[in-house]
JSON list of C-alpha atoms in Angstrom, two decimals:
[
{"chain": "K", "resi": 1, "resn": "MET", "atom": "CA", "xyz": [-24.49, 9.30, -26.03]},
{"chain": "K", "resi": 2, "resn": "LEU", "atom": "CA", "xyz": [-25.58, 8.15, -22.59]},
{"chain": "K", "resi": 3, "resn": "GLY", "atom": "CA", "xyz": [-22.62, 7.97, -20.23]},
{"chain": "K", "resi": 4, "resn": "ALA", "atom": "CA", "xyz": [-20.65, 10.28, -22.51]},
{"chain": "K", "resi": 5, "resn": "THR", "atom": "CA", "xyz": [-18.23, 11.46, -19.83]},
{"chain": "K", "resi": 6, "resn": "GLY", "atom": "CA", "xyz": [-16.87, 7.97, -19.11]},
{"chain": "K", "resi": 7, "resn": "SER", "atom": "CA", "xyz": [-13.85, 6.50, -20.87]},
{"chain": "K", "resi": 8, "resn": "THR", "atom": "CA", "xyz": [-15.75, 4.53, -23.51]},
{"chain": "K", "resi": 9, "resn": "GLY", "atom": "CA", "xyz": [-18.43, 7.21, -23.81]},
{"chain": "K", "resi": 10, "resn": "LEU", "atom": "CA", "xyz": [-15.89, 9.93, -24.48]},
{"chain": "K", "resi": 11, "resn": "ALA", "atom": "CA", "xyz": [-14.19, 7.74, -27.10]},
{"chain": "K", "resi": 12, "resn": "ALA", "atom": "CA", "xyz": [-17.61, 7.22, -28.71]},
{"chain": "K", "resi": 13, "resn": "VAL", "atom": "CA", "xyz": [-18.17, 11.00, -28.73]},
{"chain": "K", "resi": 14, "resn": "GLN", "atom": "CA", "xyz": [-14.91, 11.43, -30.64]},
{"chain": "K", "resi": 15, "resn": "LEU", "atom": "CA", "xyz": [-15.69, 8.60, -33.08]},
{"chain": "K", "resi": 16, "resn": "ALA", "atom": "CA", "xyz": [-19.24, 9.82, -33.77]},
{"chain": "K", "resi": 17, "resn": "HIS", "atom": "CA", "xyz": [-17.91, 13.33, -34.39]},
{"chain": "K", "resi": 18, "resn": "LEU", "atom": "CA", "xyz": [-15.29, 11.96, -36.81]},
{"chain": "K", "resi": 19, "resn": "LEU", "atom": "CA", "xyz": [-18.06, 10.12, -38.66]},
{"chain": "K", "resi": 20, "resn": "GLY", "atom": "CA", "xyz": [-20.01, 13.38, -39.07]},
{"chain": "K", "resi": 21, "resn": "ALA", "atom": "CA", "xyz": [-22.76, 12.85, -36.48]},
{"chain": "K", "resi": 22, "resn": "THR", "atom": "CA", "xyz": [-24.29, 15.64, -34.45]},
{"chain": "K", "resi": 23, "resn": "VAL", "atom": "CA", "xyz": [-23.25, 14.44, -31.01]},
{"chain": "K", "resi": 24, "resn": "ILE", "atom": "CA", "xyz": [-25.57, 14.89, -28.04]},
{"chain": "K", "resi": 25, "resn": "ALA", "atom": "CA", "xyz": [-23.43, 14.10, -25.00]},
{"chain": "K", "resi": 26, "resn": "ALA", "atom": "CA", "xyz": [-25.53, 13.06, -22.01]},
{"chain": "K", "resi": 27, "resn": "GLY", "atom": "CA", "xyz": [-24.28, 12.65, -18.46]},
{"chain": "K", "resi": 28, "resn": "ARG", "atom": "CA", "xyz": [-24.86, 13.48, -14.82]},
{"chain": "K", "resi": 29, "resn": "ASN", "atom": "CA", "xyz": [-22.21, 16.12, -14.16]},
{"chain": "K", "resi": 30, "resn": "ALA", "atom": "CA", "xyz": [-22.33, 19.55, -15.85]},
{"chain": "K", "resi": 31, "resn": "ALA", "atom": "CA", "xyz": [-18.63, 20.30, -15.40]},
{"chain": "K", "resi": 32, "resn": "LYS", "atom": "CA", "xyz": [-17.58, 16.94, -16.84]},
{"chain": "K", "resi": 33, "resn": "LEU", "atom": "CA", "xyz": [-19.99, 17.38, -19.74]},
{"chain": "K", "resi": 34, "resn": "GLU", "atom": "CA", "xyz": [-18.55, 20.80, -20.55]},
{"chain": "K", "resi": 35, "resn": "ALA", "atom": "CA", "xyz": [-15.15, 19.17, -21.15]},
{"chain": "K", "resi": 36, "resn": "LEU", "atom": "CA", "xyz": [-16.70, 17.17, -24.01]},
{"chain": "K", "resi": 37, "resn": "ARG", "atom": "CA", "xyz": [-17.23, 20.19, -26.26]},
{"chain": "K", "resi": 38, "resn": "GLU", "atom": "CA", "xyz": [-13.58, 20.13, -27.30]},
{"chain": "K", "resi": 39, "resn": "HIS", "atom": "CA", "xyz": [-13.95, 16.46, -28.27]},
{"chain": "K", "resi": 40, "resn": "GLY", "atom": "CA", "xyz": [-16.86, 16.89, -30.66]},
{"chain": "K", "resi": 41, "resn": "ALA", "atom": "CA", "xyz": [-20.02, 17.16, -28.56]},
{"chain": "K", "resi": 42, "resn": "SER", "atom": "CA", "xyz": [-22.45, 19.63, -30.15]},
{"chain": "K", "resi": 43, "resn": "VAL", "atom": "CA", "xyz": [-25.10, 19.46, -27.42]},
{"chain": "K", "resi": 44, "resn": "LEU", "atom": "CA", "xyz": [-24.74, 18.76, -23.70]},
{"chain": "K", "resi": 45, "resn": "LEU", "atom": "CA", "xyz": [-27.63, 17.12, -21.87]},
{"chain": "K", "resi": 46, "resn": "ARG", "atom": "CA", "xyz": [-27.82, 16.50, -18.13]},
{"chain": "K", "resi": 47, "resn": "THR", "atom": "CA", "xyz": [-29.45, 13.24, -17.08]},
{"chain": "K", "resi": 48, "resn": "GLU", "atom": "CA", "xyz": [-29.42, 14.24, -13.39]},
{"chain": "K", "resi": 49, "resn": "ASP", "atom": "CA", "xyz": [-29.48, 17.43, -11.40]},
{"chain": "K", "resi": 50, "resn": "ASP", "atom": "CA", "xyz": [-29.06, 18.18, -7.70]},
{"chain": "K", "resi": 51, "resn": "ALA", "atom": "CA", "xyz": [-32.44, 16.55, -6.99]},
{"chain": "K", "resi": 52, "resn": "GLY", "atom": "CA", "xyz": [-31.46, 13.31, -8.77]},
{"chain": "K", "resi": 53, "resn": "PRO", "atom": "CA", "xyz": [-32.52, 11.77, -12.11]},
{"chain": "K", "resi": 54, "resn": "ARG", "atom": "CA", "xyz": [-34.36, 14.13, -14.43]},
{"chain": "K", "resi": 55, "resn": "ARG", "atom": "CA", "xyz": [-36.75, 13.73, -17.32]},
{"chain": "K", "resi": 56, "resn": "PHE", "atom": "CA", "xyz": [-35.04, 14.63, -20.58]},
{"chain": "K", "resi": 57, "resn": "ARG", "atom": "CA", "xyz": [-37.10, 12.86, -23.23]},
{"chain": "K", "resi": 58, "resn": "ASP", "atom": "CA", "xyz": [-38.76, 16.10, -24.37]},
{"chain": "K", "resi": 59, "resn": "GLU", "atom": "CA", "xyz": [-35.32, 17.66, -24.83]},
{"chain": "K", "resi": 60, "resn": "LEU", "atom": "CA", "xyz": [-34.30, 14.71, -27.01]},
{"chain": "K", "resi": 61, "resn": "LYS", "atom": "CA", "xyz": [-37.47, 15.06, -29.05]},
{"chain": "K", "resi": 62, "resn": "ALA", "atom": "CA", "xyz": [-36.83, 18.78, -29.53]},
{"chain": "K", "resi": 63, "resn": "LEU", "atom": "CA", "xyz": [-33.25, 18.10, -30.60]},
{"chain": "K", "resi": 64, "resn": "GLY", "atom": "CA", "xyz": [-34.60, 15.78, -33.28]},
{"chain": "K", "resi": 65, "resn": "ASP", "atom": "CA", "xyz": [-36.83, 18.51, -34.77]},
{"chain": "K", "resi": 66, "resn": "GLY", "atom": "CA", "xyz": [-39.73, 17.45, -32.56]},
{"chain": "K", "resi": 67, "resn": "ARG", "atom": "CA", "xyz": [-39.72, 13.82, -33.66]},
{"chain": "K", "resi": 68, "resn": "GLY", "atom": "CA", "xyz": [-36.83, 12.52, -31.50]},
{"chain": "K", "resi": 69, "resn": "VAL", "atom": "CA", "xyz": [-33.26, 11.43, -32.06]},
{"chain": "K", "resi": 70, "resn": "ASP", "atom": "CA", "xyz": [-32.21, 8.75, -34.55]},
{"chain": "K", "resi": 71, "resn": "VAL", "atom": "CA", "xyz": [-29.51, 6.92, -32.58]},
{"chain": "K", "resi": 72, "resn": "VAL", "atom": "CA", "xyz": [-28.85, 6.34, -28.89]},
{"chain": "K", "resi": 73, "resn": "TYR", "atom": "CA", "xyz": [-25.50, 5.00, -27.67]},
{"chain": "K", "resi": 74, "resn": "ASP", "atom": "CA", "xyz": [-26.27, 3.55, -24.24]},
{"chain": "K", "resi": 75, "resn": "ALA", "atom": "CA", "xyz": [-23.50, 2.69, -21.82]},
{"chain": "K", "resi": 76, "resn": "VAL", "atom": "CA", "xyz": [-25.68, 3.32, -18.76]},
{"chain": "K", "resi": 77, "resn": "GLY", "atom": "CA", "xyz": [-28.86, 1.23, -18.67]},
{"chain": "K", "resi": 78, "resn": "GLY", "atom": "CA", "xyz": [-31.59, 1.49, -16.06]},
{"chain": "K", "resi": 79, "resn": "PRO", "atom": "CA", "xyz": [-33.92, 4.50, -15.80]},
{"chain": "K", "resi": 80, "resn": "THR", "atom": "CA", "xyz": [-31.63, 6.61, -18.02]},
{"chain": "K", "resi": 81, "resn": "SER", "atom": "CA", "xyz": [-32.11, 4.13, -20.87]},
{"chain": "K", "resi": 82, "resn": "LEU", "atom": "CA", "xyz": [-35.85, 4.23, -20.44]},
{"chain": "K", "resi": 83, "resn": "GLU", "atom": "CA", "xyz": [-35.94, 8.02, -20.55]},
{"chain": "K", "resi": 84, "resn": "ALA", "atom": "CA", "xyz": [-33.77, 8.05, -23.69]},
{"chain": "K", "resi": 85, "resn": "LEU", "atom": "CA", "xyz": [-35.94, 5.41, -25.34]},
{"chain": "K", "resi": 86, "resn": "ARG", "atom": "CA", "xyz": [-38.94, 7.67, -24.83]},
{"chain": "K", "resi": 87, "resn": "GLY", "atom": "CA", "xyz": [-37.11, 10.44, -26.71]},
{"chain": "K", "resi": 88, "resn": "VAL", "atom": "CA", "xyz": [-36.22, 8.55, -29.89]},
{"chain": "K", "resi": 89, "resn": "ALA", "atom": "CA", "xyz": [-37.73, 8.99, -33.33]},
{"chain": "K", "resi": 90, "resn": "PHE", "atom": "CA", "xyz": [-39.74, 6.32, -35.09]},
{"chain": "K", "resi": 91, "resn": "GLY", "atom": "CA", "xyz": [-37.32, 3.79, -36.58]},
{"chain": "K", "resi": 92, "resn": "ALA", "atom": "CA", "xyz": [-34.44, 4.86, -34.32]},
{"chain": "K", "resi": 93, "resn": "ARG", "atom": "CA", "xyz": [-31.47, 2.67, -33.49]},
{"chain": "K", "resi": 94, "resn": "PHE", "atom": "CA", "xyz": [-30.79, 2.02, -29.78]},
{"chain": "K", "resi": 95, "resn": "VAL", "atom": "CA", "xyz": [-27.27, 0.63, -29.31]},
{"chain": "K", "resi": 96, "resn": "ILE", "atom": "CA", "xyz": [-26.51, -0.97, -25.96]},
{"chain": "K", "resi": 97, "resn": "VAL", "atom": "CA", "xyz": [-22.81, -1.05, -25.09]},
{"chain": "K", "resi": 98, "resn": "GLY", "atom": "CA", "xyz": [-22.94, -1.34, -21.31]},
{"chain": "K", "resi": 99, "resn": "TRP", "atom": "CA", "xyz": [-24.99, -1.09, -18.13]},
{"chain": "K", "resi": 100, "resn": "THR", "atom": "CA", "xyz": [-23.02, 0.97, -15.62]},
{"chain": "K", "resi": 101, "resn": "SER", "atom": "CA", "xyz": [-26.17, 1.80, -13.66]},
{"chain": "K", "resi": 102, "resn": "THR", "atom": "CA", "xyz": [-26.49, -1.85, -12.64]},
{"chain": "K", "resi": 103, "resn": "PRO", "atom": "CA", "xyz": [-22.89, -3.13, -12.62]},
{"chain": "K", "resi": 104, "resn": "LEU", "atom": "CA", "xyz": [-23.65, -6.14, -10.41]},
{"chain": "K", "resi": 105, "resn": "ALA", "atom": "CA", "xyz": [-26.75, -7.36, -12.27]},
{"chain": "K", "resi": 106, "resn": "ALA", "atom": "CA", "xyz": [-24.80, -10.09, -14.06]},
{"chain": "K", "resi": 107, "resn": "ARG", "atom": "CA", "xyz": [-23.52, -11.39, -10.73]},
{"chain": "K", "resi": 108, "resn": "GLY", "atom": "CA", "xyz": [-26.81, -11.65, -8.88]},
{"chain": "K", "resi": 109, "resn": "GLY", "atom": "CA", "xyz": [-26.94, -8.04, -7.69]},
{"chain": "K", "resi": 110, "resn": "ARG", "atom": "CA", "xyz": [-29.72, -5.58, -8.44]},
{"chain": "K", "resi": 111, "resn": "GLU", "atom": "CA", "xyz": [-32.37, -6.42, -10.98]},
{"chain": "K", "resi": 112, "resn": "ALA", "atom": "CA", "xyz": [-31.20, -6.50, -14.57]},
{"chain": "K", "resi": 113, "resn": "ASN", "atom": "CA", "xyz": [-32.12, -3.69, -16.94]},
{"chain": "K", "resi": 114, "resn": "VAL", "atom": "CA", "xyz": [-35.53, -4.05, -18.55]},
{"chain": "K", "resi": 115, "resn": "LEU", "atom": "CA", "xyz": [-36.63, -2.11, -21.63]},
{"chain": "K", "resi": 116, "resn": "PRO", "atom": "CA", "xyz": [-40.35, -1.68, -22.38]},
{"chain": "K", "resi": 117, "resn": "THR", "atom": "CA", "xyz": [-41.19, -3.75, -25.42]},
{"chain": "K", "resi": 118, "resn": "ASN", "atom": "CA", "xyz": [-44.33, -1.67, -26.04]},
{"chain": "K", "resi": 119, "resn": "LEU", "atom": "CA", "xyz": [-42.22, 1.45, -26.76]},
{"chain": "K", "resi": 120, "resn": "ILE", "atom": "CA", "xyz": [-39.80, -0.55, -28.89]},
{"chain": "K", "resi": 121, "resn": "LEU", "atom": "CA", "xyz": [-42.67, -1.93, -30.96]},
{"chain": "K", "resi": 122, "resn": "MET", "atom": "CA", "xyz": [-44.67, 1.31, -31.29]},
{"chain": "K", "resi": 123, "resn": "LYS", "atom": "CA", "xyz": [-41.61, 3.31, -32.31]},
{"chain": "K", "resi": 124, "resn": "GLY", "atom": "CA", "xyz": [-40.18, 0.62, -34.58]},
{"chain": "K", "resi": 125, "resn": "VAL", "atom": "CA", "xyz": [-36.86, 0.81, -32.73]},
{"chain": "K", "resi": 126, "resn": "ASP", "atom": "CA", "xyz": [-33.90, -1.39, -33.65]},
{"chain": "K", "resi": 127, "resn": "VAL", "atom": "CA", "xyz": [-32.30, -2.43, -30.35]},
{"chain": "K", "resi": 128, "resn": "LEU", "atom": "CA", "xyz": [-28.76, -3.67, -30.87]},
{"chain": "K", "resi": 129, "resn": "GLY", "atom": "CA", "xyz": [-26.33, -5.20, -28.45]},
{"chain": "K", "resi": 130, "resn": "SER", "atom": "CA", "xyz": [-22.82, -4.08, -29.30]},
{"chain": "K", "resi": 131, "resn": "PRO", "atom": "CA", "xyz": [-20.34, -6.19, -27.34]},
{"chain": "K", "resi": 132, "resn": "ALA", "atom": "CA", "xyz": [-17.17, -5.14, -29.22]},
{"chain": "K", "resi": 133, "resn": "ALA", "atom": "CA", "xyz": [-14.81, -7.60, -27.52]},
{"chain": "K", "resi": 134, "resn": "ILE", "atom": "CA", "xyz": [-17.19, -10.53, -27.95]},
{"chain": "K", "resi": 135, "resn": "ALA", "atom": "CA", "xyz": [-17.89, -9.65, -31.60]},
{"chain": "K", "resi": 136, "resn": "VAL", "atom": "CA", "xyz": [-14.18, -9.52, -32.43]},
{"chain": "K", "resi": 137, "resn": "HIS", "atom": "CA", "xyz": [-13.58, -12.79, -30.58]},
{"chain": "K", "resi": 138, "resn": "ARG", "atom": "CA", "xyz": [-16.32, -14.50, -32.59]},
{"chain": "K", "resi": 139, "resn": "GLU", "atom": "CA", "xyz": [-15.35, -12.85, -35.88]},
{"chain": "K", "resi": 140, "resn": "PRO", "atom": "CA", "xyz": [-11.60, -11.98, -35.71]},
{"chain": "K", "resi": 141, "resn": "ARG", "atom": "CA", "xyz": [-11.56, -10.45, -39.21]},
{"chain": "K", "resi": 142, "resn": "LEU", "atom": "CA", "xyz": [-13.55, -7.49, -37.85]},
{"chain": "K", "resi": 143, "resn": "ARG", "atom": "CA", "xyz": [-10.64, -6.41, -35.68]},
{"chain": "K", "resi": 144, "resn": "GLU", "atom": "CA", "xyz": [-8.14, -5.72, -38.48]},
{"chain": "K", "resi": 145, "resn": "ARG", "atom": "CA", "xyz": [-10.34, -3.26, -40.36]},
{"chain": "K", "resi": 146, "resn": "ARG", "atom": "CA", "xyz": [-11.56, -1.49, -37.22]},
{"chain": "K", "resi": 147, "resn": "LEU", "atom": "CA", "xyz": [-8.11, -1.25, -35.69]},
{"chain": "K", "resi": 148, "resn": "ALA", "atom": "CA", "xyz": [-6.60, 0.10, -38.93]},
{"chain": "K", "resi": 149, "resn": "GLN", "atom": "CA", "xyz": [-9.16, 2.92, -39.02]},
{"chain": "K", "resi": 150, "resn": "ILE", "atom": "CA", "xyz": [-8.68, 3.80, -35.36]},
{"chain": "K", "resi": 151, "resn": "LEU", "atom": "CA", "xyz": [-4.88, 3.81, -35.69]},
{"chain": "K", "resi": 152, "resn": "GLU", "atom": "CA", "xyz": [-5.12, 6.03, -38.77]},
{"chain": "K", "resi": 153, "resn": "TRP", "atom": "CA", "xyz": [-7.24, 8.57, -36.89]},
{"chain": "K", "resi": 154, "resn": "ALA", "atom": "CA", "xyz": [-4.90, 8.37, -33.89]},
{"chain": "K", "resi": 155, "resn": "SER", "atom": "CA", "xyz": [-1.78, 8.93, -36.01]},
{"chain": "K", "resi": 156, "resn": "ASP", "atom": "CA", "xyz": [-3.50, 11.90, -37.70]},
{"chain": "K", "resi": 157, "resn": "GLY", "atom": "CA", "xyz": [-4.26, 13.34, -34.26]},
{"chain": "K", "resi": 158, "resn": "ARG", "atom": "CA", "xyz": [-8.01, 13.28, -34.91]},
{"chain": "K", "resi": 159, "resn": "LEU", "atom": "CA", "xyz": [-8.59, 10.65, -32.21]},
{"chain": "K", "resi": 160, "resn": "ARG", "atom": "CA", "xyz": [-6.81, 10.81, -28.90]},
{"chain": "K", "resi": 161, "resn": "PRO", "atom": "CA", "xyz": [-7.36, 9.23, -25.51]},
{"chain": "K", "resi": 162, "resn": "VAL", "atom": "CA", "xyz": [-8.41, 11.65, -22.81]},
{"chain": "K", "resi": 163, "resn": "VAL", "atom": "CA", "xyz": [-6.50, 11.22, -19.56]},
{"chain": "K", "resi": 164, "resn": "SER", "atom": "CA", "xyz": [-7.94, 13.52, -16.92]},
{"chain": "K", "resi": 165, "resn": "GLN", "atom": "CA", "xyz": [-5.92, 12.38, -13.93]},
{"chain": "K", "resi": 166, "resn": "VAL", "atom": "CA", "xyz": [-2.71, 10.47, -13.26]},
{"chain": "K", "resi": 167, "resn": "PHE", "atom": "CA", "xyz": [-2.17, 8.66, -9.96]},
{"chain": "K", "resi": 168, "resn": "PRO", "atom": "CA", "xyz": [1.05, 7.13, -8.64]},
{"chain": "K", "resi": 169, "resn": "PHE", "atom": "CA", "xyz": [0.91, 3.39, -8.08]},
{"chain": "K", "resi": 170, "resn": "ALA", "atom": "CA", "xyz": [1.02, 3.97, -4.32]},
{"chain": "K", "resi": 171, "resn": "ALA", "atom": "CA", "xyz": [-2.39, 5.68, -4.66]},
{"chain": "K", "resi": 172, "resn": "LEU", "atom": "CA", "xyz": [-4.03, 2.75, -6.48]},
{"chain": "K", "resi": 173, "resn": "PRO", "atom": "CA", "xyz": [-6.96, 2.49, -4.01]},
{"chain": "K", "resi": 174, "resn": "GLU", "atom": "CA", "xyz": [-7.65, 6.21, -4.43]},
{"chain": "K", "resi": 175, "resn": "ALA", "atom": "CA", "xyz": [-7.47, 5.87, -8.23]},
{"chain": "K", "resi": 176, "resn": "LEU", "atom": "CA", "xyz": [-9.91, 2.98, -8.21]},
{"chain": "K", "resi": 177, "resn": "ARG", "atom": "CA", "xyz": [-12.29, 4.93, -5.96]},
{"chain": "K", "resi": 178, "resn": "ALA", "atom": "CA", "xyz": [-12.04, 7.96, -8.27]},
{"chain": "K", "resi": 179, "resn": "LYS", "atom": "CA", "xyz": [-12.96, 5.79, -11.26]},
{"chain": "K", "resi": 180, "resn": "TRP", "atom": "CA", "xyz": [-15.81, 4.09, -9.38]},
{"chain": "K", "resi": 181, "resn": "ASP", "atom": "CA", "xyz": [-17.13, 7.49, -8.22]},
{"chain": "K", "resi": 182, "resn": "SER", "atom": "CA", "xyz": [-16.86, 8.85, -11.78]},
{"chain": "K", "resi": 183, "resn": "ARG", "atom": "CA", "xyz": [-14.92, 11.92, -10.63]},
{"chain": "K", "resi": 184, "resn": "TYR", "atom": "CA", "xyz": [-13.16, 12.68, -13.91]},
{"chain": "K", "resi": 185, "resn": "PRO", "atom": "CA", "xyz": [-14.17, 12.72, -17.58]},
{"chain": "K", "resi": 186, "resn": "GLY", "atom": "CA", "xyz": [-12.49, 10.12, -19.75]},
{"chain": "K", "resi": 187, "resn": "ASN", "atom": "CA", "xyz": [-9.70, 8.02, -18.34]},
{"chain": "K", "resi": 188, "resn": "ILE", "atom": "CA", "xyz": [-7.48, 7.97, -15.31]},
{"chain": "K", "resi": 189, "resn": "VAL", "atom": "CA", "xyz": [-4.04, 6.39, -15.38]},
{"chain": "K", "resi": 190, "resn": "VAL", "atom": "CA", "xyz": [-2.08, 4.67, -12.65]},
{"chain": "K", "resi": 191, "resn": "HIS", "atom": "CA", "xyz": [1.63, 5.25, -13.21]},
{"chain": "K", "resi": 192, "resn": "PRO", "atom": "CA", "xyz": [4.32, 3.04, -11.68]},
{"chain": "K", "resi": 193, "resn": "GLY", "atom": "CA", "xyz": [6.34, 6.12, -10.63]},
{"chain": "K", "resi": 194, "resn": "PRO", "atom": "CA", "xyz": [5.39, 9.49, -9.14]},
{"chain": "K", "resi": 195, "resn": "ALA", "atom": "CA", "xyz": [2.63, 11.42, -10.95]}
]
């Protein structure tokens, strides 16, 4: 799970764990990653250290018994995606759910993410775009089944949102900056009253 410490990444960690997957939670911050153990992460993998981005493809290969991992959940994009792609097994599934490393690419900002087609071909990788909101909009019947399962897990207490920090409404700019800076694992909440 690339970007596992973010709000959607942490939810994906919980869902993958509920589905019986061995969850490899990948992220930049060691302390934030450590918080994911209690939510189902079996392995924690740093994508950056104090010197910046790090190579982790060999770690992914080792975690997949030397052949690589079978599934990558990618909410990050950019160089992190490329490094993860190099660590997948033949026939792996690479699921793209976001591109936080290049948030302005769709609006004319930095260059868009580019995956190497040679690696995709040689490894026989299935690359899937997973735009949940768009898929449900185009096929509304998907929502009912998915929502029913999520609500069941939530009511059983097996799935729960992670709120790491609550800000009063008066501190909205600080809350937005904290989210942009990725200071906390999971979610932050802005409350209309005092925190």
